[in-house]
Short mmCIF file of C-alpha atoms and ligand atoms in Angstrom, two decimals:
data_model
loop_
_atom_site.label_atom_id
_atom_site.label_comp_id
_atom_site.label_asym_id
_atom_site.label_seq_id
_atom_site.Cartn_x
_atom_site.Cartn_y
_atom_site.Cartn_z
CA MET A 112 36.05 8.72 -106.73
CA PHE A 113 36.79 9.98 -102.92
CA TRP A 114 38.99 12.38 -101.53
CA GLU A 115 40.48 10.09 -98.96
CA LYS A 116 39.67 6.99 -99.63
CA GLU A 117 41.22 5.28 -96.89
CA PHE A 118 39.41 7.22 -94.56
CA GLU A 119 35.74 7.47 -96.13
CA THR A 120 35.48 3.69 -96.74
CA LEU A 121 37.19 2.50 -93.71
CA ARG A 122 35.33 -0.80 -92.48
CA ARG A 123 32.99 0.07 -89.48
CA LYS A 124 35.06 -1.81 -87.34
CA ASP A 125 38.34 0.11 -88.18
CA LEU A 126 36.19 2.92 -88.03
CA GLU A 127 34.91 2.37 -84.30
CA LYS A 128 38.46 1.49 -83.22
CA LEU A 129 39.54 4.78 -84.53
CA GLN A 130 36.95 6.83 -83.07
CA VAL A 131 37.62 5.34 -79.37
CA ASP A 132 41.41 6.11 -80.17
CA ARG A 133 40.59 9.67 -80.59
CA LEU A 134 38.31 10.20 -78.28
CA LYS A 135 40.70 9.25 -75.66
CA LYS A 136 42.75 11.73 -77.15
CA THR A 137 39.95 14.19 -77.06
CA ILE A 138 39.28 13.54 -73.56
CA ASN A 139 42.83 14.41 -72.08
CA GLN A 140 43.15 17.37 -74.57
CA ALA A 141 39.80 18.75 -73.11
CA MET A 142 40.86 18.20 -69.66
CA GLU A 143 43.47 20.92 -70.39
CA SER A 144 40.36 23.70 -70.17
CA PRO A 145 39.01 24.79 -67.23
CA PHE A 146 35.82 24.10 -67.99
CA TYR A 147 36.42 19.95 -68.90
CA LYS A 148 38.92 19.77 -65.88
CA GLU A 149 36.65 20.81 -63.05
CA LEU A 150 33.63 18.72 -64.44
CA TYR A 151 35.71 15.77 -65.15
CA ALA A 152 37.58 15.87 -61.77
CA ALA A 153 34.09 16.55 -60.07
CA LYS A 154 33.09 13.05 -61.63
CA GLY A 155 35.74 11.43 -61.87
CA ILE A 156 36.32 10.56 -65.33
CA THR A 157 39.40 9.74 -67.08
CA ALA A 158 40.28 8.28 -70.53
CA GLU A 159 40.82 5.11 -69.68
CA ARG A 160 37.26 4.34 -68.76
CA ILE A 161 36.85 4.67 -72.77
CA SER A 162 37.57 0.99 -74.27
CA ASP A 163 34.60 1.72 -76.81
CA VAL A 164 32.65 3.93 -78.25
CA LYS A 165 29.65 3.36 -76.22
CA ASP A 166 31.21 4.59 -73.00
CA ILE A 167 30.24 8.15 -74.46
CA ARG A 168 27.60 7.10 -72.67
CA GLU A 169 28.81 7.95 -69.43
CA LEU A 170 30.21 11.33 -70.15
CA PRO A 171 28.12 14.51 -69.04
CA PHE A 172 26.40 16.62 -72.19
CA THR A 173 27.92 20.30 -72.94
CA THR A 174 25.23 22.88 -74.04
CA LYS A 175 25.32 26.27 -75.78
CA GLN A 176 24.44 27.77 -71.89
CA ASP A 177 27.73 25.98 -70.82
CA LEU A 178 29.81 27.97 -73.42
CA ARG A 179 27.89 31.24 -72.88
CA ASN A 180 28.46 30.62 -69.36
CA HIS A 181 32.20 30.08 -69.96
CA PHE A 182 32.65 32.92 -72.22
CA PRO A 183 35.25 33.53 -73.86
CA TYR A 184 38.37 31.27 -72.55
CA GLY A 185 36.97 28.90 -70.21
CA PHE A 186 36.85 25.92 -73.09
CA LEU A 187 40.31 26.67 -74.38
CA THR A 188 42.96 24.09 -73.63
CA GLN A 189 46.18 25.98 -75.18
CA PRO A 190 47.89 29.31 -74.84
CA LYS A 191 46.22 31.99 -77.04
CA LYS A 192 50.23 32.30 -78.90
CA GLU A 193 48.71 28.27 -80.19
CA ILE A 194 45.11 30.11 -81.55
CA ILE A 195 45.49 31.27 -85.09
CA ARG A 196 41.10 32.24 -85.33
CA LEU A 197 37.97 32.58 -83.51
CA HIS A 198 34.37 32.68 -85.02
CA SER A 199 31.40 33.75 -83.11
CA SER A 200 27.71 34.01 -83.01
CA SER A 201 26.25 37.51 -82.92
CA GLY A 202 24.99 36.89 -79.19
CA THR A 203 22.58 39.98 -79.48
CA THR A 204 21.16 38.25 -76.01
CA GLY A 205 23.89 37.78 -73.58
CA ASN A 206 27.24 36.41 -74.37
CA PRO A 207 27.83 34.94 -77.81
CA THR A 208 29.62 31.54 -78.09
CA VAL A 209 32.93 31.46 -79.42
CA ILE A 210 35.73 28.81 -80.90
CA PHE A 211 38.79 29.06 -80.95
CA HIS A 212 41.06 27.00 -83.73
CA ASN A 213 44.70 26.27 -83.97
CA ARG A 214 46.65 25.69 -87.22
CA HIS A 215 45.88 22.00 -86.77
CA ASP A 216 41.78 23.02 -86.36
CA ILE A 217 41.78 24.99 -89.43
CA ALA A 218 43.93 22.31 -91.73
CA SER A 219 41.61 19.45 -90.60
CA TRP A 220 38.28 21.32 -91.23
CA ALA A 221 39.71 23.14 -94.37
CA ASN A 222 40.22 18.76 -95.57
CA LEU A 223 36.60 18.13 -94.41
CA MET A 224 35.15 20.89 -96.60
CA ALA A 225 37.51 19.59 -99.39
CA ARG A 226 36.12 16.42 -98.68
CA SER A 227 32.56 17.07 -98.52
CA LEU A 228 32.55 19.01 -101.73
CA PHE A 229 34.56 16.42 -103.36
CA CYS A 230 31.71 13.92 -102.44
CA ALA A 231 29.31 16.32 -104.02
CA GLY A 232 30.95 16.05 -107.40
CA ILE A 233 33.06 19.08 -107.23
CA ARG A 234 36.55 19.18 -108.63
CA ASP A 235 39.66 21.29 -108.88
CA THR A 236 38.03 22.26 -112.63
CA ASP A 237 35.43 23.94 -111.24
CA VAL A 238 34.62 28.01 -110.63
CA PHE A 239 33.12 28.13 -107.31
CA GLN A 240 31.43 31.07 -106.34
CA ASN A 241 30.40 31.31 -102.55
CA ILE A 242 27.68 33.53 -102.12
CA CYS A 243 27.76 33.83 -98.25
CA GLY A 244 28.99 36.28 -95.77
CA TYR A 245 32.85 36.34 -94.81
CA GLY A 246 33.33 37.23 -91.38
CA LEU A 247 32.65 35.75 -87.67
CA PHE A 248 29.88 33.65 -89.47
CA THR A 249 31.79 30.44 -90.41
CA GLY A 250 30.26 29.83 -94.08
CA GLY A 251 32.47 32.25 -95.70
CA LEU A 252 35.84 31.39 -94.74
CA GLY A 253 35.06 27.95 -93.66
CA PHE A 254 34.00 27.22 -97.82
CA GLN A 255 36.77 29.57 -98.64
CA TYR A 256 39.36 27.42 -97.19
CA GLY A 257 37.56 24.15 -98.91
CA ILE A 258 37.46 25.43 -101.58
CA GLU A 259 41.05 26.23 -102.27
CA ARG A 260 42.09 23.15 -100.54
CA LEU A 261 40.27 21.66 -103.18
CA GLY A 262 41.83 23.39 -105.53
CA CYS A 263 38.78 25.16 -107.14
CA LEU A 264 38.86 28.58 -108.69
CA SER A 265 37.45 30.79 -105.81
CA ILE A 266 35.32 33.54 -106.09
CA PRO A 267 34.72 34.71 -102.65
CA ALA A 268 31.53 36.86 -103.45
CA GLY A 269 30.15 37.34 -100.38
CA ALA A 270 26.08 37.69 -99.39
CA GLY A 271 23.74 39.52 -100.98
CA ASN A 272 23.61 42.08 -103.99
CA SER A 273 21.91 39.81 -106.87
CA LEU A 274 22.94 41.88 -110.14
CA ARG A 275 26.58 41.97 -109.00
CA GLN A 276 26.22 38.05 -108.07
CA ILE A 277 24.74 37.24 -111.61
CA LYS A 278 27.71 39.27 -113.35
CA LEU A 279 30.29 37.62 -111.68
CA MET A 280 28.71 34.52 -112.63
CA ARG A 281 28.44 35.40 -115.98
CA ASP A 282 32.36 36.95 -116.18
CA TYR A 283 34.00 34.19 -114.84
CA GLY A 284 31.73 31.35 -115.93
CA THR A 285 30.91 29.91 -112.44
CA THR A 286 30.01 26.65 -112.43
CA ALA A 287 29.13 25.40 -108.61
CA ILE A 288 27.99 27.80 -105.68
CA HIS A 289 27.19 27.59 -102.43
CA ALA A 290 24.54 29.93 -101.13
CA ILE A 291 21.45 29.28 -98.15
CA PRO A 292 18.70 27.85 -100.25
CA SER A 293 16.01 30.59 -99.02
CA TYR A 294 18.18 33.24 -101.35
CA LEU A 295 17.78 31.01 -104.67
CA GLY A 296 14.56 31.68 -105.21
CA ARG A 297 14.87 35.54 -104.83
CA LEU A 298 18.12 35.41 -107.28
CA TYR A 299 16.28 33.40 -109.68
CA GLU A 300 13.75 36.04 -109.75
CA VAL A 301 16.50 38.55 -110.36
CA PHE A 302 17.58 36.22 -113.48
CA GLN A 303 14.22 36.98 -114.40
CA ALA A 304 13.60 40.29 -114.37
CA GLU A 305 17.04 40.88 -116.34
CA GLY A 306 15.47 38.63 -118.98
CA LEU A 307 17.99 35.69 -118.37
CA ASP A 308 17.39 32.31 -117.79
CA PRO A 309 20.12 30.48 -115.62
CA ARG A 310 19.70 27.40 -117.33
CA LYS A 311 21.07 29.02 -120.89
CA ASP A 312 22.67 32.04 -119.49
CA THR A 313 25.17 30.37 -117.17
CA ASP A 314 27.58 27.32 -116.58
CA LEU A 315 26.19 26.63 -113.62
CA ARG A 316 25.90 22.74 -112.63
CA ILE A 317 26.08 22.48 -108.76
CA PHE A 318 24.64 24.50 -105.63
CA VAL A 319 25.42 23.44 -102.47
CA ILE A 320 22.68 24.86 -100.20
CA GLY A 321 22.66 24.50 -96.52
CA ALA A 322 22.64 26.47 -93.29
CA GLU A 323 18.98 26.40 -93.01
CA PRO A 324 16.33 23.86 -92.87
CA HIS A 325 14.76 23.27 -96.12
CA THR A 326 12.72 20.41 -97.75
CA GLU A 327 12.88 18.22 -100.20
CA GLU A 328 10.43 20.32 -102.29
CA GLN A 329 12.37 23.23 -101.90
CA ARG A 330 15.74 21.53 -103.20
CA ARG A 331 13.11 19.98 -106.58
CA ARG A 332 12.78 23.40 -107.18
CA ILE A 333 15.78 24.83 -107.07
CA GLU A 334 17.17 22.39 -109.18
CA GLU A 335 14.52 22.77 -111.56
CA MET A 336 14.93 26.76 -111.80
CA PHE A 337 19.00 26.93 -112.16
CA GLY A 338 19.37 23.67 -114.04
CA VAL A 339 21.56 22.10 -111.69
CA LYS A 340 21.80 19.40 -108.93
CA ALA A 341 21.63 21.02 -105.48
CA TYR A 342 23.26 18.63 -102.43
CA ASN A 343 22.60 19.23 -99.05
CA SER A 344 25.36 21.00 -96.77
CA PHE A 345 24.69 20.58 -92.89
CA GLY A 346 27.04 22.00 -90.13
CA LEU A 347 27.33 24.36 -87.28
CA SER A 348 29.81 26.72 -85.69
CA GLU A 349 30.47 24.31 -82.57
CA MET A 350 31.40 21.73 -84.59
CA ASN A 351 33.30 24.07 -86.90
CA GLY A 352 31.10 25.23 -89.14
CA PRO A 353 30.32 23.39 -92.68
CA GLY A 354 32.03 20.29 -93.57
CA VAL A 355 30.10 18.34 -90.86
CA ALA A 356 27.94 16.42 -92.62
CA PHE A 357 27.56 16.59 -96.69
CA GLU A 358 25.30 14.66 -99.15
CA CYS A 359 27.05 12.62 -102.27
CA THR A 360 26.02 12.39 -105.35
CA GLU A 361 23.50 9.53 -104.65
CA GLN A 362 21.36 12.38 -102.84
CA ALA A 363 19.92 9.99 -100.19
CA GLY A 364 21.08 11.39 -96.98
CA LEU A 365 24.28 13.28 -95.65
CA HIS A 366 27.36 11.52 -94.81
CA ILE A 367 28.54 12.65 -91.65
CA TRP A 368 32.76 12.18 -91.28
CA GLU A 369 32.81 9.68 -88.07
CA ASP A 370 36.70 10.27 -88.35
CA ALA A 371 36.05 13.71 -86.82
CA TYR A 372 32.74 13.28 -85.18
CA LEU A 373 30.99 11.07 -83.11
CA ILE A 374 27.51 10.89 -83.38
CA GLU A 375 24.66 9.73 -81.00
CA ILE A 376 21.03 10.52 -81.84
CA LEU A 377 19.18 10.68 -78.56
CA ASP A 378 15.41 11.29 -76.91
CA PRO A 379 15.36 14.91 -76.48
CA GLU A 380 13.42 14.29 -73.43
CA THR A 381 15.07 10.83 -71.92
CA LEU A 382 18.25 11.59 -73.53
CA GLU A 383 18.70 7.80 -74.03
CA PRO A 384 19.50 6.32 -77.69
CA VAL A 385 16.51 5.92 -80.05
CA PRO A 386 16.50 3.00 -82.29
CA ASP A 387 18.86 3.34 -85.62
CA GLY A 388 16.49 5.08 -87.56
CA GLU A 389 14.26 6.71 -85.32
CA PHE A 390 14.56 10.72 -85.25
CA GLY A 391 16.14 12.10 -82.46
CA GLU A 392 18.30 14.92 -80.92
CA LEU A 393 22.08 14.85 -82.73
CA VAL A 394 24.44 14.97 -79.85
CA MET A 395 28.18 15.25 -81.16
CA THR A 396 31.76 15.01 -80.03
CA THR A 397 34.82 16.59 -81.88
CA LEU A 398 37.35 13.85 -82.71
CA ASP A 399 40.18 16.06 -84.26
CA ARG A 400 39.98 19.13 -82.84
CA GLN A 401 42.94 20.61 -80.45
CA ALA A 402 42.38 24.01 -79.53
CA MET A 403 38.61 23.79 -78.16
CA PRO A 404 37.28 20.26 -78.26
CA LEU A 405 33.53 19.82 -77.47
CA ILE A 406 31.84 16.47 -75.81
CA ARG A 407 28.70 15.10 -75.93
CA TYR A 408 27.30 18.44 -77.52
CA ARG A 409 23.56 18.88 -77.64
CA THR A 410 23.03 20.55 -81.04
CA ARG A 411 19.42 20.76 -80.92
CA ASP A 412 18.71 19.40 -84.37
CA LEU A 413 16.60 16.70 -85.02
CA THR A 414 17.33 14.03 -87.36
CA ARG A 415 17.58 10.28 -88.00
CA ILE A 416 20.50 7.86 -88.82
CA ILE A 417 19.73 6.02 -92.61
CA PRO A 418 20.83 2.73 -91.34
CA GLU A 419 21.39 1.11 -94.89
CA PRO A 420 24.95 1.27 -96.42
CA CYS A 421 25.08 4.23 -99.43
CA ALA A 422 25.78 2.97 -102.58
CA CYS A 423 28.66 5.02 -103.20
CA GLY A 424 30.65 3.18 -101.01
CA ARG A 425 31.29 5.79 -98.05
CA THR A 426 31.10 3.70 -95.19
CA HIS A 427 30.31 6.83 -92.77
CA ALA A 428 26.81 7.47 -91.61
CA ARG A 429 24.52 8.98 -93.56
CA ILE A 430 21.87 11.25 -91.15
CA ASP A 431 18.51 12.42 -92.90
CA ARG A 432 17.93 15.88 -93.78
CA ILE A 433 17.21 17.85 -90.30
CA ALA A 434 13.67 18.17 -89.59
CA GLY A 435 13.89 21.08 -87.33
CA ARG A 436 15.58 22.28 -84.41
CA SER A 437 13.95 21.22 -80.78
CA ASP A 438 13.47 25.04 -80.36
CA ASP A 439 11.65 25.62 -83.90
CA MET A 440 8.58 23.94 -82.59
CA PHE A 441 5.57 25.29 -82.09
CA ILE A 442 2.31 24.65 -80.18
CA ILE A 443 -1.10 26.01 -82.14
CA LYS A 444 -4.67 24.95 -81.25
CA GLY A 445 -2.81 21.53 -79.37
CA CYS A 446 -0.95 20.76 -82.59
CA ASN A 447 2.63 20.37 -82.59
CA VAL A 448 3.85 22.15 -85.48
CA PHE A 449 7.31 21.96 -87.16
CA PRO A 450 7.68 24.99 -90.41
CA MET A 451 9.33 22.66 -92.41
CA GLN A 452 5.77 20.62 -92.33
CA VAL A 453 4.45 23.94 -93.59
CA GLU A 454 7.41 24.59 -96.33
CA GLY A 455 6.74 20.82 -97.32
CA VAL A 456 2.79 21.75 -98.09
CA LEU A 457 3.20 25.25 -100.03
CA LEU A 458 6.51 24.04 -102.20
CA ARG A 459 4.18 21.16 -103.52
CA ILE A 460 1.80 23.68 -105.14
CA PRO A 461 3.04 24.84 -108.40
CA GLU A 462 1.32 28.12 -107.91
CA VAL A 463 3.09 28.78 -104.65
CA GLY A 464 6.25 31.39 -105.09
CA SER A 465 9.45 31.46 -103.53
CA ASP A 466 8.72 32.88 -99.96
CA TYR A 467 6.24 32.54 -97.06
CA ARG A 468 6.19 33.49 -93.43
CA ILE A 469 4.44 32.06 -90.34
CA THR A 470 2.96 34.34 -87.65
CA LEU A 471 1.46 33.24 -84.43
CA GLU A 472 -1.15 36.03 -83.13
CA GLU A 473 -4.07 36.08 -80.86
CA ILE A 474 -6.89 37.04 -82.77
CA ASN A 475 -10.36 37.34 -81.02
CA GLY A 476 -9.13 35.63 -77.77
CA ALA A 477 -7.99 32.50 -80.00
CA ASP A 478 -4.45 31.71 -80.97
CA GLU A 479 -4.06 31.80 -84.93
CA MET A 480 -1.53 30.67 -87.14
CA ILE A 481 -1.27 33.06 -90.11
CA VAL A 482 0.78 31.92 -93.10
CA GLU A 483 1.78 34.23 -95.88
CA VAL A 484 2.40 32.60 -99.34
CA GLU A 485 3.75 34.82 -101.97
CA VAL A 486 2.91 33.69 -105.14
CA LYS A 487 3.97 33.64 -108.70
CA LYS A 488 3.99 36.49 -111.14
CA ASP A 489 0.32 36.96 -112.76
CA TRP A 490 -1.50 35.88 -109.78
CA PHE A 491 -2.59 39.23 -108.90
CA ASN A 492 -4.23 39.99 -112.12
CA GLY A 493 -8.18 40.84 -110.74
CA ASP A 494 -9.10 37.44 -110.86
CA ILE A 495 -10.48 37.51 -107.22
CA ALA A 496 -12.66 33.64 -107.50
CA ARG A 497 -9.46 31.96 -108.10
CA LEU A 498 -7.11 33.58 -105.87
CA GLU A 499 -10.03 32.58 -103.56
CA LYS A 500 -9.84 28.91 -104.69
CA LEU A 501 -6.15 28.86 -104.27
CA THR A 502 -6.20 29.79 -100.51
CA ARG A 503 -8.94 27.12 -100.02
CA VAL A 504 -6.92 24.45 -101.29
CA ILE A 505 -3.74 25.64 -99.22
CA THR A 506 -5.44 26.37 -96.11
CA SER A 507 -7.03 22.76 -96.51
CA GLN A 508 -3.85 21.04 -97.42
CA ILE A 509 -1.91 22.64 -94.52
CA ARG A 510 -4.83 21.63 -91.84
CA ASP A 511 -4.45 18.19 -93.52
CA GLU A 512 -0.85 18.25 -92.89
CA VAL A 513 -0.61 19.54 -89.39
CA LEU A 514 -4.31 19.07 -87.81
CA ALA A 515 -4.56 23.07 -87.15
CA LYS A 516 -6.35 25.17 -89.69
CA PRO A 517 -4.17 28.21 -90.67
CA ILE A 518 -5.34 31.37 -92.04
CA VAL A 519 -4.07 31.65 -95.42
CA ARG A 520 -3.42 35.24 -96.79
CA LEU A 521 -2.02 34.96 -101.07
CA VAL A 522 0.83 37.99 -101.20
CA GLU A 523 2.43 39.50 -104.45
CA PRO A 524 6.16 38.06 -105.27
CA GLY A 525 8.65 39.87 -102.85
CA ALA A 526 5.95 41.32 -100.32
CA ILE A 527 7.37 39.36 -97.56
CA PRO A 528 10.76 40.95 -96.75
CA LYS A 529 13.88 39.28 -96.51
CA GLY A 530 16.60 39.57 -93.91
CA LYS A 531 20.42 39.47 -94.55
CA GLY A 532 20.80 36.16 -93.38
CA LYS A 533 18.94 33.00 -92.60
CA ALA A 534 15.36 33.28 -93.33
CA VAL A 535 12.98 33.69 -90.56
CA ARG A 536 9.97 31.16 -90.96
CA VAL A 537 7.83 31.98 -87.58
CA ILE A 538 7.12 35.07 -85.91
CA ASP A 539 5.30 34.18 -82.67
CA LYS A 540 3.42 37.28 -81.58
CA ARG A 541 1.86 35.22 -78.77
CA LYS A 542 4.85 35.26 -76.15
CA GLN A 543 4.44 38.99 -74.39
CA ILE A 544 7.85 39.82 -72.68
P1 LIG B 145 23.33 30.03 -85.73
O1 LIG B 145 23.33 29.47 -84.61
O2 LIG B 145 23.86 31.69 -85.58
O3 LIG B 145 22.40 30.06 -86.83
P2 LIG B 145 25.39 28.27 -86.99
O4 LIG B 145 25.75 28.81 -88.25
O5 LIG B 145 26.10 27.63 -86.05
O6 LIG B 145 24.72 29.43 -86.67
O7 LIG B 145 23.84 27.31 -86.95
C1 LIG B 145 23.98 26.23 -87.12
C2 LIG B 145 22.52 25.61 -86.95
O8 LIG B 145 21.85 25.85 -88.32
C3 LIG B 145 22.89 23.71 -87.05
O9 LIG B 145 22.46 23.57 -85.78
C4 LIG B 145 20.99 23.74 -87.68
O10 LIG B 145 19.83 24.15 -86.67
C5 LIG B 145 21.00 24.84 -88.92
N1 LIG B 145 21.28 24.23 -90.34
C6 LIG B 145 22.70 24.16 -90.51
N2 LIG B 145 23.06 23.43 -91.77
C7 LIG B 145 21.74 23.17 -92.32
C8 LIG B 145 21.01 22.16 -93.17
N3 LIG B 145 21.63 22.07 -93.83
N4 LIG B 145 20.01 22.16 -92.93
C9 LIG B 145 18.77 22.03 -91.75
N5 LIG B 145 19.43 22.97 -90.67
C10 LIG B 145 20.74 23.07 -90.84
K1 LIG B 146 41.27 25.02 -110.26
ZN1 LIG B 147 26.69 8.04 -100.23
#
């Protein structure tokens, strides 16, 4: 049932006690870094001030900008001799962010990944294909180490080349896959083009999907297409990468591993805690990282705590699927819109295919939201009236959800260009730089 029963089912009281101990250790360790040493000295902060998890509220926040400003070594607590790996964001604008790990950190991360995969029902008898870029991004090696720690037969497939992915699946009898959700609609189309049905022509049973926002509708579609159970995986490189929070087989929120992370949900404006169960910004503190601890890191991700205990018996809190990032939200015609609201509407409409794109643009002096929607095969058969009717249906359903009227354009399957990594859902042409 559990990878580490003693940790996963700790009574809340004992879990909090463990957190306080680890938080104090983390503060002491952090003060070995130039950044926290200076910051905490200036504010007179020491680990002795902490006797309850709530005391974390007295500590200052850490932001992505802090990481950039102190690039590359300002957060490092140990000499390079101790460090065995770094992961880094691309940093096309300004300094990248970089996270360093020592031996302990890599082992701890691999264990959390194994715990996460086990929690989603994956076992050492599974053949696990990791469809994800290897390299500086965390989804490749992060999963790889976890899959091996769990003991699955791992296939480090890397991203892209769907025909090769399908061949690997069929040659080796892949049973479990990790991929970003926006890729899987495309993969399914390639199966179809090859005259294959993944439900019949593969042994697939479990998908792990994450790294980008997606809706419940998207998950259900993926499950339906491939005949699998799909579990949501959440993480961010600043907190190692994948393995931060994962769905268990209940599929009712993501357990966030509280022996490794202290979490807060705060109002992004006031930075005060929101009541349990309400949405706010996830703020995280590492509790088991040595080379580069981060304290009160503002993730910008919006979620909420699901207050009820989970039926699976794990006591670690669950977070709701990420509603978006605070910087994803856009304002159109005076309405605040998250891309996932639009996705939710679109994927409830059966005629809608696997991809969509939102463009914000000024047309004749007014800001407009243009929603390009791929429809399923066979819809471009010359029946204009049928397409017009579908356009009207989609337009009114999006307007009902986000309160602003979009301009909907139906396009053929595959018409929306696909990037290499995470899907780009919104293009804002209004911002003239
Ligand atoms: P980058 O910042 O380059 O995208 P990361 O891999 O660190 O690199 O991205 C982490 C971010 O991806 C998270 O902060 C979150 O916004 C998003 N993310 C990761 N997993 C999920 C998920 N399961 N659902 C929604 N968003 C996710
Ligand atoms: K095995
Ligand atoms: Zn559970």
